[in-house]
XYZ file of C-alpha atoms in Angstrom:
351
model
C 32.807 33.805 9.598
C 33.195 32.311 6.155
C 33.982 28.894 7.697
C 30.807 29.022 9.814
C 28.709 29.902 6.765
C 30.165 26.980 4.843
C 29.433 24.664 7.764
C 25.826 25.858 7.883
C 25.459 25.251 4.147
C 26.899 21.797 4.576
C 24.455 21.126 7.398
C 21.507 22.217 5.283
C 22.669 20.091 2.344
C 22.990 16.956 4.511
C 19.571 17.565 6.112
C 17.750 18.124 2.806
C 19.391 15.118 1.127
C 18.591 12.841 4.070
C 14.985 14.010 4.173
C 14.534 13.490 0.423
C 15.904 9.970 0.617
C 13.643 9.036 3.521
C 10.529 10.535 1.910
C 11.280 9.091 -1.522
C 11.866 5.683 0.080
C 8.276 5.691 1.367
C 6.771 6.231 -2.093
C 5.652 3.327 -4.251
C 5.738 1.035 -1.174
C 1.974 0.468 -1.528
C -0.567 1.207 -4.201
C -3.298 2.387 -1.794
C -5.556 5.202 -2.839
C -6.917 6.786 -6.018
C -5.155 6.803 -9.383
C -6.136 8.457 -12.669
C -5.107 7.592 -16.212
C -4.593 9.727 -19.299
C -8.173 9.006 -20.530
C -9.907 10.271 -17.405
C -10.611 6.879 -15.819
C -10.268 6.528 -12.056
C -9.119 3.493 -10.085
C -9.344 3.089 -6.324
C -7.049 0.444 -4.744
C -6.689 -1.127 -1.336
C -3.301 -2.827 -0.999
C -3.307 -5.515 1.694
C -0.269 -6.660 3.597
C -0.829 -10.119 2.019
C -0.072 -8.571 -1.388
C -3.668 -8.674 -2.632
C -5.153 -5.645 -4.391
C -8.876 -4.934 -4.075
C -10.697 -1.941 -5.477
C -12.949 -0.491 -8.122
C -12.475 0.917 -11.610
C -14.501 3.906 -12.806
C -13.922 3.906 -16.548
C -14.260 6.982 -18.707
C -14.224 5.019 -21.977
C -15.848 1.952 -23.460
C -15.139 -0.097 -26.589
C -18.863 -0.137 -27.253
C -21.634 1.790 -25.505
C -22.668 -0.164 -22.411
C -19.891 -2.773 -22.634
C -18.536 -1.898 -19.191
C -21.900 -2.310 -17.473
C -23.940 0.160 -15.468
C -21.969 0.209 -12.176
C -18.353 0.543 -11.164
C -16.322 -2.572 -11.864
C -14.342 -4.551 -9.308
C -10.545 -4.663 -9.375
C -8.590 -7.684 -8.144
C -4.831 -7.887 -8.316
C -1.496 -8.907 -6.813
C 1.402 -6.682 -5.793
C 4.145 -7.443 -3.222
C 3.511 -5.280 -0.149
C 6.288 -2.928 0.968
C 8.508 -3.869 -1.952
C 9.052 -0.500 -3.622
C 8.663 -0.467 -7.410
C 7.891 -4.173 -7.667
C 6.089 -5.445 -10.740
C 2.364 -5.984 -10.220
C -0.799 -7.082 -12.028
C -4.503 -6.357 -11.615
C -7.670 -7.124 -13.534
C -11.268 -6.061 -14.135
C -14.055 -8.369 -15.325
C -16.620 -6.274 -17.232
C -20.331 -6.965 -17.420
C -20.330 -10.487 -15.961
C -17.466 -11.716 -18.100
C -18.390 -10.396 -21.560
C -14.897 -8.865 -21.521
C -11.902 -8.751 -19.172
C -8.889 -6.448 -18.899
C -5.572 -7.289 -17.255
C -2.849 -4.749 -16.522
C 0.807 -5.369 -15.630
C 2.995 -2.524 -14.506
C 5.429 -0.886 -12.154
C 5.348 2.185 -9.895
C 7.965 4.933 -10.339
C 8.757 8.182 -8.545
C 9.380 10.762 -11.270
C 11.846 13.627 -11.057
C 9.040 15.979 -9.949
C 8.279 13.664 -6.993
C 4.969 12.310 -8.358
C 4.225 8.579 -8.144
C 3.353 7.097 -11.543
C 2.117 3.661 -12.578
C 3.390 2.670 -15.993
C 1.228 -0.176 -17.247
C 0.391 -2.241 -20.306
C -3.000 -3.894 -20.748
C -4.894 -6.578 -22.667
C -8.650 -6.376 -23.192
C -10.219 -9.760 -24.046
C -13.783 -9.934 -25.380
C -15.898 -13.068 -25.757
C -15.880 -14.808 -29.127
C -17.968 -17.794 -30.316
C -15.267 -20.278 -31.357
C -11.559 -21.033 -31.119
C -11.091 -19.840 -34.692
C -12.413 -16.376 -33.803
C -9.662 -15.712 -31.251
C -7.868 -13.518 -33.809
C -10.359 -10.756 -33.109
C -10.686 -11.255 -29.354
C -7.940 -9.104 -27.891
C -6.888 -5.439 -27.841
C -3.582 -4.161 -26.430
C -2.529 -0.765 -25.129
C -0.817 1.253 -22.404
C -2.010 3.317 -19.448
C -0.174 5.803 -17.266
C -1.757 6.370 -13.870
C -0.961 9.262 -11.509
C -2.249 10.407 -8.115
C -3.605 13.576 -9.711
C -6.371 13.839 -12.292
C -4.857 14.140 -15.762
C -8.134 14.510 -17.646
C -11.623 15.001 -16.233
C -13.570 11.897 -17.235
C -17.325 11.267 -17.529
C -17.256 8.946 -14.554
C -20.271 7.380 -12.991
C -21.543 9.037 -9.759
C -20.068 8.183 -6.348
C -23.344 6.554 -5.262
C -22.311 3.419 -7.159
C -18.933 2.980 -5.559
C -17.948 0.162 -3.237
C -16.199 0.601 0.087
C -13.764 -2.011 1.267
C -13.274 -5.738 0.777
C -16.561 -6.704 2.512
C -18.673 -4.913 -0.054
C -16.476 -6.147 -2.903
C -16.973 -9.763 -1.780
C -20.750 -9.275 -1.941
C -20.562 -8.010 -5.537
C -18.218 -10.697 -6.909
C -20.718 -13.527 -6.617
C -21.242 -16.822 -8.411
C -23.776 -16.782 -11.241
C -23.472 -20.510 -11.994
C -23.420 -22.775 -8.914
C -23.360 -25.908 -11.105
C -20.167 -24.870 -12.886
C -18.147 -27.864 -11.600
C -20.343 -30.241 -13.558
C -20.015 -28.362 -16.855
C -17.234 -28.549 -19.462
C -14.720 -25.710 -19.520
C -14.778 -25.040 -15.795
C -11.312 -23.912 -14.768
C -10.692 -26.324 -11.924
C -7.845 -28.805 -12.273
C -4.564 -29.143 -14.185
C -3.750 -27.369 -17.444
C -0.674 -27.591 -19.680
C 0.687 -25.349 -22.410
C 2.833 -26.304 -25.418
C 6.046 -25.241 -23.637
C 5.550 -27.826 -20.901
C 4.424 -25.498 -18.141
C 1.763 -26.804 -15.733
C -0.952 -24.782 -14.071
C -3.221 -26.038 -11.262
C -6.363 -23.944 -10.760
C -9.195 -23.877 -8.300
C -12.069 -21.421 -8.723
C -13.948 -20.582 -5.531
C -17.694 -20.977 -5.971
C -18.535 -18.332 -3.363
C -16.948 -15.459 -5.239
C -15.367 -16.944 -8.457
C -11.840 -15.916 -7.425
C -9.232 -18.079 -9.146
C -6.372 -19.487 -7.088
C -3.660 -22.016 -7.783
C -0.017 -22.496 -8.670
C 2.056 -22.201 -11.815
C 4.901 -24.608 -12.511
C 6.780 -22.902 -15.309
C 8.965 -24.830 -17.724
C 10.634 -21.709 -19.117
C 12.212 -18.499 -17.812
C 13.239 -15.307 -19.535
C 16.469 -15.453 -17.560
C 17.778 -18.237 -15.317
C 16.306 -17.832 -11.833
C 13.768 -15.172 -12.840
C 10.844 -17.316 -11.700
C 12.347 -17.961 -8.279
C 13.127 -21.274 -6.661
C 9.686 -22.798 -6.196
C 6.177 -22.795 -7.623
C 4.502 -19.418 -7.982
C 1.008 -18.540 -6.822
C -1.772 -17.960 -9.361
C -4.462 -15.419 -8.556
C -7.275 -14.212 -10.775
C -10.987 -13.735 -11.350
C -13.705 -14.846 -13.726
C -17.488 -15.007 -13.779
C -20.279 -17.219 -15.077
C -18.189 -20.297 -15.837
C -18.343 -22.421 -18.948
C -17.222 -21.158 -22.339
C -19.388 -18.033 -22.451
C -17.259 -15.680 -20.354
C -13.748 -14.257 -20.192
C -11.424 -14.329 -17.222
C -7.963 -13.362 -16.094
C -5.225 -14.732 -13.896
C -1.750 -13.507 -12.978
C 1.496 -14.560 -11.348
C 3.943 -12.275 -9.554
C 7.385 -13.844 -9.790
C 10.169 -13.642 -7.236
C 8.781 -10.853 -5.046
C 7.880 -8.615 -7.927
C 10.945 -8.908 -10.112
C 8.428 -9.649 -12.829
C 4.701 -10.267 -13.235
C 2.645 -12.047 -15.921
C -1.010 -11.402 -16.616
C -3.192 -13.622 -18.811
C -6.670 -12.934 -20.237
C -8.557 -15.727 -21.896
C -11.645 -17.743 -22.617
C -12.208 -21.495 -22.523
C -13.527 -23.171 -25.680
C -14.425 -26.686 -26.804
C -12.180 -27.007 -29.854
C -11.767 -29.394 -32.796
C -13.273 -32.738 -33.717
C -12.085 -34.221 -30.438
C -13.995 -31.553 -28.496
C -10.890 -30.579 -26.501
C -11.247 -28.172 -23.603
C -8.830 -25.376 -24.462
C -7.986 -22.105 -22.674
C -7.057 -19.624 -25.392
C -5.181 -16.776 -23.774
C -2.852 -13.857 -24.395
C -0.319 -12.634 -21.850
C 1.909 -9.750 -20.836
C 5.163 -10.348 -18.948
C 6.332 -7.223 -17.156
C 9.939 -7.188 -15.857
C 11.138 -4.717 -13.268
C 13.295 -1.921 -14.702
C 15.490 0.653 -12.958
C 14.339 3.822 -14.710
C 11.392 5.185 -16.712
C 13.619 5.557 -19.787
C 13.901 1.747 -19.926
C 10.130 1.234 -20.169
C 10.418 0.324 -23.861
C 12.079 -3.010 -22.949
C 9.924 -3.868 -19.893
C 7.133 -5.942 -21.439
C 6.800 -9.086 -23.539
C 3.573 -10.169 -25.227
C 2.454 -13.492 -26.620
C -0.240 -16.237 -26.632
C -0.775 -19.450 -24.673
C -3.112 -22.375 -25.320
C -3.705 -24.608 -22.331
C -5.308 -28.081 -22.477
C -5.973 -30.842 -19.979
C -3.338 -33.086 -21.637
C 0.393 -32.737 -21.214
C 1.833 -32.425 -24.723
C 5.404 -31.423 -23.829
C 7.168 -32.883 -20.754
C 8.287 -29.962 -18.582
C 11.170 -29.766 -16.090
C 8.776 -29.821 -13.125
C 10.006 -28.587 -9.808
C 9.658 -30.807 -6.768
C 6.218 -31.387 -5.203
C 5.261 -29.991 -1.820
C 6.731 -26.571 -2.557
C 3.525 -25.043 -3.841
C 3.880 -21.742 -1.978
C 7.050 -19.806 -2.873
C 9.381 -19.286 0.073
C 10.887 -15.846 -0.385
C 12.131 -15.395 3.179
C 15.772 -15.322 2.103
C 15.275 -12.788 -0.714
C 16.504 -9.268 -0.269
C 13.746 -6.669 -0.793
C 14.291 -4.272 -3.743
C 15.587 -0.827 -2.840
C 13.316 2.193 -3.124
C 15.968 4.075 -5.031
C 19.661 3.752 -5.704
C 21.744 5.357 -2.999
C 18.744 5.777 -0.729
C 19.023 2.760 1.610
C 17.221 3.661 4.892
C 20.358 3.118 7.029
C 22.315 5.369 4.708
C 19.601 8.051 4.937
C 19.481 7.951 8.724
C 23.284 8.017 8.891
C 23.268 11.191 6.843
C 20.586 12.651 9.086
C 22.639 11.832 12.161
C 25.695 13.410 10.601
C 23.738 16.582 9.888
C 22.682 16.738 13.537
C 26.344 16.303 14.603
C 27.389 19.122 12.293
C 24.714 21.406 13.766
C 26.031 20.700 17.310
C 29.526 21.671 16.233
C 28.419 25.008 14.824
């Protein structure tokens, strides 16, 4: 009798552990749905299988009254799809480019089972000259959860957008002649470290696309083995608006988000992108969040000032087909979980 009771307890333990591993493995795979931060702001995300994030941000706070505009603001981002707990980045352009926020972060499943986005952010506001960049940028952190942490004075639902089609209609070009003006973002840009960035801004919706050829890495191999895709958003064009762009490195092992503004600087009237950035590296546990993020500045110009160790041409799109996807949690590999579940069934048959 005692042996049978022990067997039943063993069966229950195997079943519960297997179920927990399978369920936990499904969390943080995608960022779809509604999220709320500690200030009462709400964000709605649609996570495409191509790794693109679309959505809307319903802010509960503003730096100045009216600075976020009168409607919900569009979210655009990048996050590897079905790569649990990969690093990601997303951005919001406020009030036609008068300010822009970029977030970098990572999704975690806490001990209580709740999914949590731990993020850092930069808020860039327009300034008149290159010299004024010292007062352009704020920095902070946000923690997003699936449940409402604080009821925020959000704008009514009537202003919300539904799906990518509506979002594409709202992100529209305000300056069709931008290609003929100084400080448009199209073309090649170089920073002082020797990195090269090639950008193309789509006129139909002002989405920024391109590639980043980095000359530096935090650790050898961290940037992957080929060029990395740039994705971002900006409005208006010229030197009167802010914008953001981001790169997700090596299937989400890290992500960098830049916010900036283009200026005509100095006596030589040099086109210069003055930007600040956050580099988020993937960590294994929430307790390591303190060491997850680096912060600094970049100035990009049209002229190469430092020769960089360029990677070969014709590899503009990273090939990650040979990379192993990150695990959802240590010890919870799907095959291991199903093996445990099968073992629990076998135990039940023997009882």
